[in-house]
Short mmCIF file of C-alpha atoms and ligand atoms in Angstrom, two decimals:
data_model
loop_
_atom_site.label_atom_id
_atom_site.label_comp_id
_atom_site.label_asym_id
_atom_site.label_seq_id
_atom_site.Cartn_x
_atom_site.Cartn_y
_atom_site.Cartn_z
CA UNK A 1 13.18 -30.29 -12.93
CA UNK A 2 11.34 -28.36 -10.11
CA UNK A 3 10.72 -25.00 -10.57
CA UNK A 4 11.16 -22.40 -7.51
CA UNK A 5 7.90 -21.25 -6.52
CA UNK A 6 7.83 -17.93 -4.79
CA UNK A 7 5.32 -16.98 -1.73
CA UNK A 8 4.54 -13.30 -0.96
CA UNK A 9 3.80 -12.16 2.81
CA UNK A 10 2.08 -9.18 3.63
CA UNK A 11 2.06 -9.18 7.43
CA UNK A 12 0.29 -6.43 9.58
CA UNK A 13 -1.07 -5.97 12.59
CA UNK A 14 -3.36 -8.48 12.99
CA UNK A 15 -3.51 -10.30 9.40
CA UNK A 16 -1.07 -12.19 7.16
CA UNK A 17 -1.99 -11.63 3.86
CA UNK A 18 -0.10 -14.23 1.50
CA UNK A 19 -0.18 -15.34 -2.54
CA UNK A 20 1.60 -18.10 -3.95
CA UNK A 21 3.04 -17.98 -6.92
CA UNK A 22 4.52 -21.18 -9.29
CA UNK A 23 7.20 -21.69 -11.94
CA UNK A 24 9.01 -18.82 -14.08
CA UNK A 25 5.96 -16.56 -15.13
CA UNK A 26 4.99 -16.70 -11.36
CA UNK A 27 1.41 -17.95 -11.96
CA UNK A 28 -0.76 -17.21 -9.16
CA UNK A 29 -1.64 -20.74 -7.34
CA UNK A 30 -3.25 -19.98 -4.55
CA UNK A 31 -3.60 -17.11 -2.47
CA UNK A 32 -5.25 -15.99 0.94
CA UNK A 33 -4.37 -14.84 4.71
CA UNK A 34 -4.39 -14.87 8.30
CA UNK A 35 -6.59 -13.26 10.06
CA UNK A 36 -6.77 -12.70 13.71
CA UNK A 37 -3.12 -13.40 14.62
CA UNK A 38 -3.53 -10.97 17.73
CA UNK A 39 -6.39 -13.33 19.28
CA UNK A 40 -7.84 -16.62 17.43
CA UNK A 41 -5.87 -16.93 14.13
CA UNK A 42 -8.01 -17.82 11.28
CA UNK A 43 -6.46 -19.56 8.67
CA UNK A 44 -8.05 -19.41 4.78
CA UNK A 45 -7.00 -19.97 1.60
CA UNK A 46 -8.13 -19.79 -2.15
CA UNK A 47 -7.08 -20.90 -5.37
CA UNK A 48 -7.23 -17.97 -8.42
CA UNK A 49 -10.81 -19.01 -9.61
CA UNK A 50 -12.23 -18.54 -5.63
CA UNK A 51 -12.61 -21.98 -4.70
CA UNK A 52 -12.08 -22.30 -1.14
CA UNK A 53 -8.25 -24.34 -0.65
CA UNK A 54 -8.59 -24.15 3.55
CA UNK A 55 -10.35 -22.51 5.98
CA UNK A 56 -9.01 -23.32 9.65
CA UNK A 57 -9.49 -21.95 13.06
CA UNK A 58 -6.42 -22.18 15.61
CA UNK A 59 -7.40 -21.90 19.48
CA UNK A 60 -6.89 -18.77 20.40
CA UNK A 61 -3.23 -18.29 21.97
CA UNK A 62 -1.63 -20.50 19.14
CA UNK A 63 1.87 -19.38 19.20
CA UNK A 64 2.36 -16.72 15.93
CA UNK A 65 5.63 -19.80 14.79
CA UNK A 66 3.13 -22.30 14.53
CA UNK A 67 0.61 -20.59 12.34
CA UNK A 68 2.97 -19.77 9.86
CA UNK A 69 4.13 -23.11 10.15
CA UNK A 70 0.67 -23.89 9.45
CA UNK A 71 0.91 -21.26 6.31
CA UNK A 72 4.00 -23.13 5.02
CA UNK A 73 2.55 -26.77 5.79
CA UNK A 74 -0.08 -25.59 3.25
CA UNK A 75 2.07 -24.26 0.85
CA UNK A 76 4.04 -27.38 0.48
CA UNK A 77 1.08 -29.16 -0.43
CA UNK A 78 0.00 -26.91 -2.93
CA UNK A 79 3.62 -26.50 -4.59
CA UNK A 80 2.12 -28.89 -7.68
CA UNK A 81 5.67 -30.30 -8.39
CA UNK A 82 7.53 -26.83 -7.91
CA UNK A 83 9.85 -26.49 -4.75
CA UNK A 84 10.03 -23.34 -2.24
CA UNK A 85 12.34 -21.19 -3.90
CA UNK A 86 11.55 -18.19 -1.74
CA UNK A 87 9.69 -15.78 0.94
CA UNK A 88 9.32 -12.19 -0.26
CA UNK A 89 7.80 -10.06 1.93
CA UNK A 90 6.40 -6.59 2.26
CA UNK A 91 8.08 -4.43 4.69
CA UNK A 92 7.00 -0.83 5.58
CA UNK A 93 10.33 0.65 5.98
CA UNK A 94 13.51 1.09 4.16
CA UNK A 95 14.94 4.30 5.32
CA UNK A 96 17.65 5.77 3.47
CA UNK A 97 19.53 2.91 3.14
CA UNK A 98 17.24 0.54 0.85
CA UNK A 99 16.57 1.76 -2.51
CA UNK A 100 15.89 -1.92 -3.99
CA UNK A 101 15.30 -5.03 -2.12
CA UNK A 102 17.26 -6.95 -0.53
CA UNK A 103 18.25 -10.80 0.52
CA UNK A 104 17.60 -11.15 3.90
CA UNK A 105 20.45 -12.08 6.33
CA UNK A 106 21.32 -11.19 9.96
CA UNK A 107 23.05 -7.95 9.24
CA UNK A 108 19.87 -6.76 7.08
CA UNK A 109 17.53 -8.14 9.58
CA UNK A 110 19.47 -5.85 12.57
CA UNK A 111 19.31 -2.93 10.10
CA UNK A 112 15.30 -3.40 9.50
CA UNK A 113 15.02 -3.67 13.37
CA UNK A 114 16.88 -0.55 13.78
CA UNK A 115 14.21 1.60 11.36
CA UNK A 116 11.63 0.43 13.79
CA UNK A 117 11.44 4.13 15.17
CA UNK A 118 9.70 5.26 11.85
CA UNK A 119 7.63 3.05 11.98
CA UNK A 120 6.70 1.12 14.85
CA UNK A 121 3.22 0.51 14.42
CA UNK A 122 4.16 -1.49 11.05
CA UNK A 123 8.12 -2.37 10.99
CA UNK A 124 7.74 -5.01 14.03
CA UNK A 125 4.74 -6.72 12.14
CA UNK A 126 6.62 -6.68 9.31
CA UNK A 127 9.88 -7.91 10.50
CA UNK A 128 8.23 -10.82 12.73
CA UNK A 129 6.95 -13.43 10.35
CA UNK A 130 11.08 -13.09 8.62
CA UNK A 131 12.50 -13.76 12.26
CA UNK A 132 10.20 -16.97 12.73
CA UNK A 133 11.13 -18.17 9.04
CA UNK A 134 14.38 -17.40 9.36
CA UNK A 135 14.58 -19.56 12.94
CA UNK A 136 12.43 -22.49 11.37
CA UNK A 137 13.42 -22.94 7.98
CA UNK A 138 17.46 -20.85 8.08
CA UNK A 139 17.69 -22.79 4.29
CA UNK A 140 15.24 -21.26 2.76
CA UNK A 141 15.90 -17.62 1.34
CA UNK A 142 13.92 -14.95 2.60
CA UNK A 143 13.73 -11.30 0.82
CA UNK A 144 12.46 -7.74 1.97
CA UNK A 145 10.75 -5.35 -0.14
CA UNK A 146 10.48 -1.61 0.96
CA UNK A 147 6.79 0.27 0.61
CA UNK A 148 9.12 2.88 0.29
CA UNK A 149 12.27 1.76 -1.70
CA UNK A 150 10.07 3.43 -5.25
CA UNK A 151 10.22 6.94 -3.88
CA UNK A 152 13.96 6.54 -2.87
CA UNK A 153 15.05 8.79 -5.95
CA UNK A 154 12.62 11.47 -5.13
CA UNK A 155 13.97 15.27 -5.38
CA UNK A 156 15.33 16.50 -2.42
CA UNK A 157 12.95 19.29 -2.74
CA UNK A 158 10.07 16.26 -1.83
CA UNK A 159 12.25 14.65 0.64
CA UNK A 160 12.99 17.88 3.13
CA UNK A 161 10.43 19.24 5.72
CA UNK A 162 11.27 23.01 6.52
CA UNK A 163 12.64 22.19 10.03
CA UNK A 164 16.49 22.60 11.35
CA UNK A 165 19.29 20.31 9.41
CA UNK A 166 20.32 18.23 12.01
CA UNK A 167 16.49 16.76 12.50
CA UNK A 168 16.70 15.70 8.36
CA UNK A 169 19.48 14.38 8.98
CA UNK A 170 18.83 12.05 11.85
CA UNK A 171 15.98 10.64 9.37
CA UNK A 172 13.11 13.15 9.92
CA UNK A 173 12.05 13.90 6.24
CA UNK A 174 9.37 12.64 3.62
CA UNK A 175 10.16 8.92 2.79
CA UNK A 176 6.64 8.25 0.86
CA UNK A 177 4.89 4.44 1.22
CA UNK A 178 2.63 2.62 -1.05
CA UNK A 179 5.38 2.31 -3.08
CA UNK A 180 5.35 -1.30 -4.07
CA UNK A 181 1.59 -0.64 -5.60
CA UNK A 182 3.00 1.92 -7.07
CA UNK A 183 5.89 0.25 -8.90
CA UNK A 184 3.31 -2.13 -10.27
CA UNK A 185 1.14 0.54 -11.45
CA UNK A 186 4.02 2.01 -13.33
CA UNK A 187 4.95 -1.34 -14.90
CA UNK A 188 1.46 -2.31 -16.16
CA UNK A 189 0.95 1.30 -17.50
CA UNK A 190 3.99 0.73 -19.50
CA UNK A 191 2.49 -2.41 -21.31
CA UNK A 192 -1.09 -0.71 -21.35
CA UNK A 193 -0.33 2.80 -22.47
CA UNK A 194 3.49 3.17 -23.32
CA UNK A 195 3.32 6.69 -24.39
CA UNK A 196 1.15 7.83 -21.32
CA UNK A 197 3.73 5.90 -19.42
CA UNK A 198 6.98 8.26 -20.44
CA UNK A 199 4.56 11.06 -19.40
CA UNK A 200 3.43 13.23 -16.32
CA UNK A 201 0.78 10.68 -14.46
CA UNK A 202 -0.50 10.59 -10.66
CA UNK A 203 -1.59 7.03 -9.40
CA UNK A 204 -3.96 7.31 -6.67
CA UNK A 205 -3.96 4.38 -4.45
CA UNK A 206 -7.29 4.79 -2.64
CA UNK A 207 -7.73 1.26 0.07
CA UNK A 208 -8.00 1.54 3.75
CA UNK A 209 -4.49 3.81 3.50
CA UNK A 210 -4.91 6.20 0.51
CA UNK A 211 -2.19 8.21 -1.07
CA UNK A 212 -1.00 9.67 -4.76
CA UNK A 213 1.78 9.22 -6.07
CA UNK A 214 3.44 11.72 -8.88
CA UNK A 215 5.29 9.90 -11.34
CA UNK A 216 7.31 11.56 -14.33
CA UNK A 217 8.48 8.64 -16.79
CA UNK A 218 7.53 6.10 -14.54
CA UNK A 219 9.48 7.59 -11.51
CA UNK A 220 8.51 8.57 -8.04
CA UNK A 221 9.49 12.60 -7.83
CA UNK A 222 6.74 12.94 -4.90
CA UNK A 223 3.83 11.73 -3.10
CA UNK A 224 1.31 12.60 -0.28
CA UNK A 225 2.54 10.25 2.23
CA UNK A 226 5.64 11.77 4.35
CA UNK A 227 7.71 10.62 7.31
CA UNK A 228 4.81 8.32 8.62
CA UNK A 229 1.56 6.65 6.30
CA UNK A 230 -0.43 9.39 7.97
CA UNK A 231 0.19 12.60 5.87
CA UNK A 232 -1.46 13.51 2.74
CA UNK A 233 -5.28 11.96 1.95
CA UNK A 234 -7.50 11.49 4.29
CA UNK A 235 -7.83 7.23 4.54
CA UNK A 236 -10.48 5.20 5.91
CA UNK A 237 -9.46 5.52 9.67
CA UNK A 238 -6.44 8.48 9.28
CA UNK A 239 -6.57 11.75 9.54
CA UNK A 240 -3.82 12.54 6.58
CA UNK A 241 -2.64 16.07 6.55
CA UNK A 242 -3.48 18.50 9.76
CA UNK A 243 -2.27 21.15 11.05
CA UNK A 244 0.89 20.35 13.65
CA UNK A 245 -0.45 23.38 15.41
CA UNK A 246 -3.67 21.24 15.87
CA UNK A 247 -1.75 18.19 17.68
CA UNK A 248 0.06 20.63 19.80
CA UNK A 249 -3.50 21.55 20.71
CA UNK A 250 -4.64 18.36 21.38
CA UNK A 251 -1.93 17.82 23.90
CA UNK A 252 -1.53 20.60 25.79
CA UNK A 253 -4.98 22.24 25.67
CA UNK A 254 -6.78 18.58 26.09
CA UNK A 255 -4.39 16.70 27.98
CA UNK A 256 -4.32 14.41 25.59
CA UNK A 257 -1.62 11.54 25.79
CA UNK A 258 1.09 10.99 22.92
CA UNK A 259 -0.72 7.40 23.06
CA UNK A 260 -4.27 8.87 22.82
CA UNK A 261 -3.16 11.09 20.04
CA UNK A 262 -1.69 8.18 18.24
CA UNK A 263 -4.92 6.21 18.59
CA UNK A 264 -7.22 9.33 17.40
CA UNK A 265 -5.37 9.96 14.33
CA UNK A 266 -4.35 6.17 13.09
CA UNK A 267 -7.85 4.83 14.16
CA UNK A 268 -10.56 7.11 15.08
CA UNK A 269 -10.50 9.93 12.47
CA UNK A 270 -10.42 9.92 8.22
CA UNK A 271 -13.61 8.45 6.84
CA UNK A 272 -14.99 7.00 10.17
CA UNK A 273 -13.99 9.99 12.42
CA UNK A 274 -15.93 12.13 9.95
CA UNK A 275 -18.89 10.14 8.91
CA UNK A 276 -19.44 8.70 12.77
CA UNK A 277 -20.54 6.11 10.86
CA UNK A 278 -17.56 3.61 9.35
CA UNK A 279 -14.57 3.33 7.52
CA UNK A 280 -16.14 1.53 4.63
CA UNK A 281 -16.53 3.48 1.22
CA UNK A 282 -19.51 0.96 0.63
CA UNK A 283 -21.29 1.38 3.52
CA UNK A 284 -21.00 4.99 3.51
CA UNK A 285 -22.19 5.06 -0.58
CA UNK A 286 -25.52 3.08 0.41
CA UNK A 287 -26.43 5.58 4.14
CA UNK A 288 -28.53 7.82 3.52
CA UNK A 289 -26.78 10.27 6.87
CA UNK A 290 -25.75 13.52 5.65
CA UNK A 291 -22.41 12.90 7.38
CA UNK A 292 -21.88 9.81 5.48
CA UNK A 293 -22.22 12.15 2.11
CA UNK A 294 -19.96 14.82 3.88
CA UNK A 295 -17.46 12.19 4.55
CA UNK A 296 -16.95 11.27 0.96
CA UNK A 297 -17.18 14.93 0.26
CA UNK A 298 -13.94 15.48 2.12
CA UNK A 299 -12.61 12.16 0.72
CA UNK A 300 -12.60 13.78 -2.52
CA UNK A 301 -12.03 17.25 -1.75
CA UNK A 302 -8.47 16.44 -0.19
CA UNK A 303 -7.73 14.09 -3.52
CA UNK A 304 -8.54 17.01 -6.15
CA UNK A 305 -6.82 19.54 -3.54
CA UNK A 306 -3.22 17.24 -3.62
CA UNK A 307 -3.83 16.34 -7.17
CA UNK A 308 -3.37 19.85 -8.03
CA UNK A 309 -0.32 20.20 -5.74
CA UNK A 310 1.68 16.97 -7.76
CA UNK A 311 0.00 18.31 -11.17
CA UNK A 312 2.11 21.52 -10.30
CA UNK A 313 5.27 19.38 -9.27
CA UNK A 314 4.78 17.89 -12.34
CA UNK A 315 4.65 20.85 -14.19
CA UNK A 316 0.95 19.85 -15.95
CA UNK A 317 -0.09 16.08 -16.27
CA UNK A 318 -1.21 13.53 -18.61
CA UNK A 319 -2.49 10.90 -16.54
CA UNK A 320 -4.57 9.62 -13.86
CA UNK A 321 -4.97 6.52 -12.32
CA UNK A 322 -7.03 4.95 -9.93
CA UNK A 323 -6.26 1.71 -8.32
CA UNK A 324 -6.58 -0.47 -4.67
CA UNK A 325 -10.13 -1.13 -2.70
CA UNK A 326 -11.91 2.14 -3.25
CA UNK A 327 -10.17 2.97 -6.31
CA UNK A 328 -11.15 -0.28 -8.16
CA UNK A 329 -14.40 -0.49 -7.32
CA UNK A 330 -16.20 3.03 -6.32
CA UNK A 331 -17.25 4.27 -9.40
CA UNK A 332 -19.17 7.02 -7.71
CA UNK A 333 -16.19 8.21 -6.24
CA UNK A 334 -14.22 8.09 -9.13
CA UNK A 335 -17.13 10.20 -11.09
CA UNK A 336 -16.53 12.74 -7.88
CA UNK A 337 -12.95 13.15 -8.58
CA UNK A 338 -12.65 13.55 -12.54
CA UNK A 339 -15.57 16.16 -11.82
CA UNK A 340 -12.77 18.05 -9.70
CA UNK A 341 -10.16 17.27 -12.44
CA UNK A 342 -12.15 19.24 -15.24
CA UNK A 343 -10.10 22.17 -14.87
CA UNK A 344 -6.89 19.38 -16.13
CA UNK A 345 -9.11 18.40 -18.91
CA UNK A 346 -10.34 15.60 -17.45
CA UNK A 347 -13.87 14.21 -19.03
CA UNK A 348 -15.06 10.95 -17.83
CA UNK A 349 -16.78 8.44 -20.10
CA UNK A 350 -19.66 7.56 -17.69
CA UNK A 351 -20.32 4.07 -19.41
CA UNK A 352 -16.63 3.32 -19.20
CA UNK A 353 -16.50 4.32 -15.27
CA UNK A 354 -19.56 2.35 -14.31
CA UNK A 355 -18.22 -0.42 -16.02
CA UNK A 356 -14.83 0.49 -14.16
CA UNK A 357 -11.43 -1.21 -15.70
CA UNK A 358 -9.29 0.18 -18.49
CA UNK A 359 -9.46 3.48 -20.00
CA UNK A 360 -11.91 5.40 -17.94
CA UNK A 361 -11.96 8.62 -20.08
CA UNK A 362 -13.48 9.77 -23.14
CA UNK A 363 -11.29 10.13 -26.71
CA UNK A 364 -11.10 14.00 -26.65
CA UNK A 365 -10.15 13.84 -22.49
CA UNK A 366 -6.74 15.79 -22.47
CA UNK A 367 -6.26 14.08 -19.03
CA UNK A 368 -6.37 9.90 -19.81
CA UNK A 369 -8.28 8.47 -16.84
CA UNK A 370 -7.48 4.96 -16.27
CA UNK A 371 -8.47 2.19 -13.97
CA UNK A 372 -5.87 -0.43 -13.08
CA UNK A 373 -6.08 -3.30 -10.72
CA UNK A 374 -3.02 -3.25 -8.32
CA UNK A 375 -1.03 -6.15 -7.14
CA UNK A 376 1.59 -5.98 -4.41
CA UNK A 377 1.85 -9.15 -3.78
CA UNK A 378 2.97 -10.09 -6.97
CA UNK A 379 5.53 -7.07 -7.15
CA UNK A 380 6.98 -8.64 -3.98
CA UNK A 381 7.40 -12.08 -6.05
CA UNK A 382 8.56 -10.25 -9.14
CA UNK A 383 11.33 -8.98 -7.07
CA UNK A 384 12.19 -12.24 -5.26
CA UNK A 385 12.63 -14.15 -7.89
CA UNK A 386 14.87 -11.97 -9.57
CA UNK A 387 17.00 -11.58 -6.17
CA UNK A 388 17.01 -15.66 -6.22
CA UNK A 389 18.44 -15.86 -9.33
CA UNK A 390 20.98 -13.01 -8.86
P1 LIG B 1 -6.11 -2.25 2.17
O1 LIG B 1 -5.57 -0.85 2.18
O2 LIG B 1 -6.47 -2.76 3.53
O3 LIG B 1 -5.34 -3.20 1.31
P2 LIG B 1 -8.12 -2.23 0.07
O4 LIG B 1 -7.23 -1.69 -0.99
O5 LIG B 1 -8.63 -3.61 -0.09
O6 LIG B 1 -7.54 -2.07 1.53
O7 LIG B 1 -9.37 -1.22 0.20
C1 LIG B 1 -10.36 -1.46 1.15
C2 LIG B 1 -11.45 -0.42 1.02
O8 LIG B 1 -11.93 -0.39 -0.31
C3 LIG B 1 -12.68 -0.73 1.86
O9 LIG B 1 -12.57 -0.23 3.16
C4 LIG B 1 -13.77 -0.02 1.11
O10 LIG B 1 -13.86 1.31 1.57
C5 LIG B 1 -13.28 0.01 -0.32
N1 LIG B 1 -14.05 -0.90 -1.20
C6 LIG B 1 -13.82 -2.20 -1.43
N2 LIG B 1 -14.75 -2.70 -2.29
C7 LIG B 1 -15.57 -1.68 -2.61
C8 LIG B 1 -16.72 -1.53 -3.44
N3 LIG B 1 -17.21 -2.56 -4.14
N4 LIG B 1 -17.29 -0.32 -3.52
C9 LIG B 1 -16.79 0.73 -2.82
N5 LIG B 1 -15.73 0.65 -2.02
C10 LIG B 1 -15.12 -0.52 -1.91
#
């Protein structure tokens, strides 16, 4: 009998990321993404070893519904005897009203398109490849998972801003994103380190967006992102936390536009506003510009600086883990951080870190240091399949 295979979107701005994932224990098949959807899409695919499944160019003004048409063209081929069972797909927002996710239909859809206000630089992107599945292929089941349906049970105490009652509740409080990374995290930590797992542990996602996460028995009780993904760390291209004072500033000292704001915090600031120099953790490792070194100074800084504001939610911690782009793979920057964390009783065993997955610290560290690869997209199938079978 055919198996339901399960394929996991992750649509932004100007990429489709996607993995494919066959049969019950959701092997990966193939996995890969679409890049340059706002222009000349560009179209490749690989199978779990690497190999190279497809790599297509589309003229440039290719209508968005064919390329995912394209997407699902190739999926179909590589289905190896399973069947379609489902779309999962990453979306930014939940609001209040998600905690879990949810089967797609029109009523959900309308209520997705109505949180586009908290997030409209993501929600729309997010939101657009379901609307052109749901048009082409109305048979097939489609599911939405929430970057920030893990935080939902937060305290109230991590939720509020300090501003008048009728702004919270209109929606204007800490929601908290990364979420579906973060759920992983929490899972694999249970299977890696059980006990660690039922304790105090902050998960520092550290890609392009960075945040931590504070997690007491594998539960979200708060986190450095807020209302929007651009409080807390400072990211690759975000400014993180700043002083509200300071965009007030900006606008009516400067004359600066909402729009221009917008653009100078989500693009021009964090790691390449500071080093003048890139976004790129790698490139900014190998300059030899003192701003480069001052960028990842700050990079750091900000991480020890909100690790000891969850360590105190937490009342003391256990655990630390590092995981997404930077995390994964910039040992240096991991050394930088556990250097910070001393004062937790953090003491990094450097063979471990250079060699950089597992258990990062040494036996007698009273912090455990870990490094653990995340997966969202496989979260998102995780979750779809078990909404497809109910
Ligand atoms: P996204 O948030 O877009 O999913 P990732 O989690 O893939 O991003 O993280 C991307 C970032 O990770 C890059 O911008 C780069 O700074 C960093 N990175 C990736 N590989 C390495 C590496 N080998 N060494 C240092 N930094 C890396």
């Amino acid at each position: 009998m055919a198996r339901d295979a399960i394929l996991a979107l992750n649509a932004g701005s100007s990429s489709v990321k996607f993995a494919l994932f066959g049969g019950d224990g959701l092997e990966p098949a193939a996995h890969g993404e679409v890049e340059g959807i706002d222009a000349a899409a560009h179209f490749l695919a690989r199978a779990p070893d690497g190999t190279s499944l497809a790599d297509r160019r589309f003229p440039a003004g290719t209508r968005f519904a064919a390329v995912l048409d394209a997407l699902l063209g190739f999926v179909a081929d590589h289905l190896g005897g399973d069947r379609l069972g489902a779309v999962g797909h990453r979306v930014v927002h939940g609001g209040t009203i998600f905690d879990r996710p949810v089967r797609v239909t029109d009523a959900v859809l309308d209520a997705l398109d109505a949180l586009t206000p908290l997030a409209p630089l993501h929600q729309p992107h997010n939101l657009a490849p379901i609307r052109a599945i749901a048009a082409s292929r109305p048979e097939l089941p489609q599911v939405a998972c929430f970057d920030t349906a893990f935080h939902h049970g937060m305290p109230v105490l991590a939720t509020s801003f300090a501003l008048p009652r009728d702004l919270t509740e209109a929606g204007i409080r800490r929601y908290g994103f990364h979420g579906l990374s973060y759920e992983f995290i929490a899972r694999r930590l249970r299977d890696l380190a059980p006990k660690l797992a039922a304790g105090r542990v902050i998960a520092a996602h550290l890609g392009n967006g960075a945040s931590l996460c504070a997690m007491a028995a594998g539960r979200s009780v708060d986190t450095t992102m807020g209302f929007t993904a651009l409080d807390g760390l400072m990211m690759g291209t975000r400014s993180g936390s700043l002083d509200p004072g300071a965009v007030l500033h900006l606008i009516t000292q400067r004359g600066m536009t909402a729009a221009a704001v917008e653009d100078l915090l989500y693009h021009r600031s964090g790691l390449l506003g500071v080093s003048g120099i890139s976004n790129d953790v790698r490139t900014l490792l190998a300059s030899a510009d003192p701003h480069a070194a001052e960028a990842i100074d700050l990079f750091v800084f900000r991480i020890a600086r909100e690790t000891g504001a969850l360590a105190a939610v937490l009342g003391g911690l256990d655990g630390f883990v590092f995981t997404a782009g930077i995390g994964e793979h910039a040992a240096a920057v991991r050394e930088a951080v556990c250097d910070r964390l001393g004062w937790l009783g953090a003491r990094l065993d450097r063979a471990a870190n250079a060699r950089g997955a597992g258990l990062i610290s040494t036996p007698d560290s009273r912090l455990a240091l870990w490094v653990i690869p995340t997966d969202e997209e496989a979260m998102i199938a995780r979750h779809t399949q078990e909404i497809l079978r109910g």
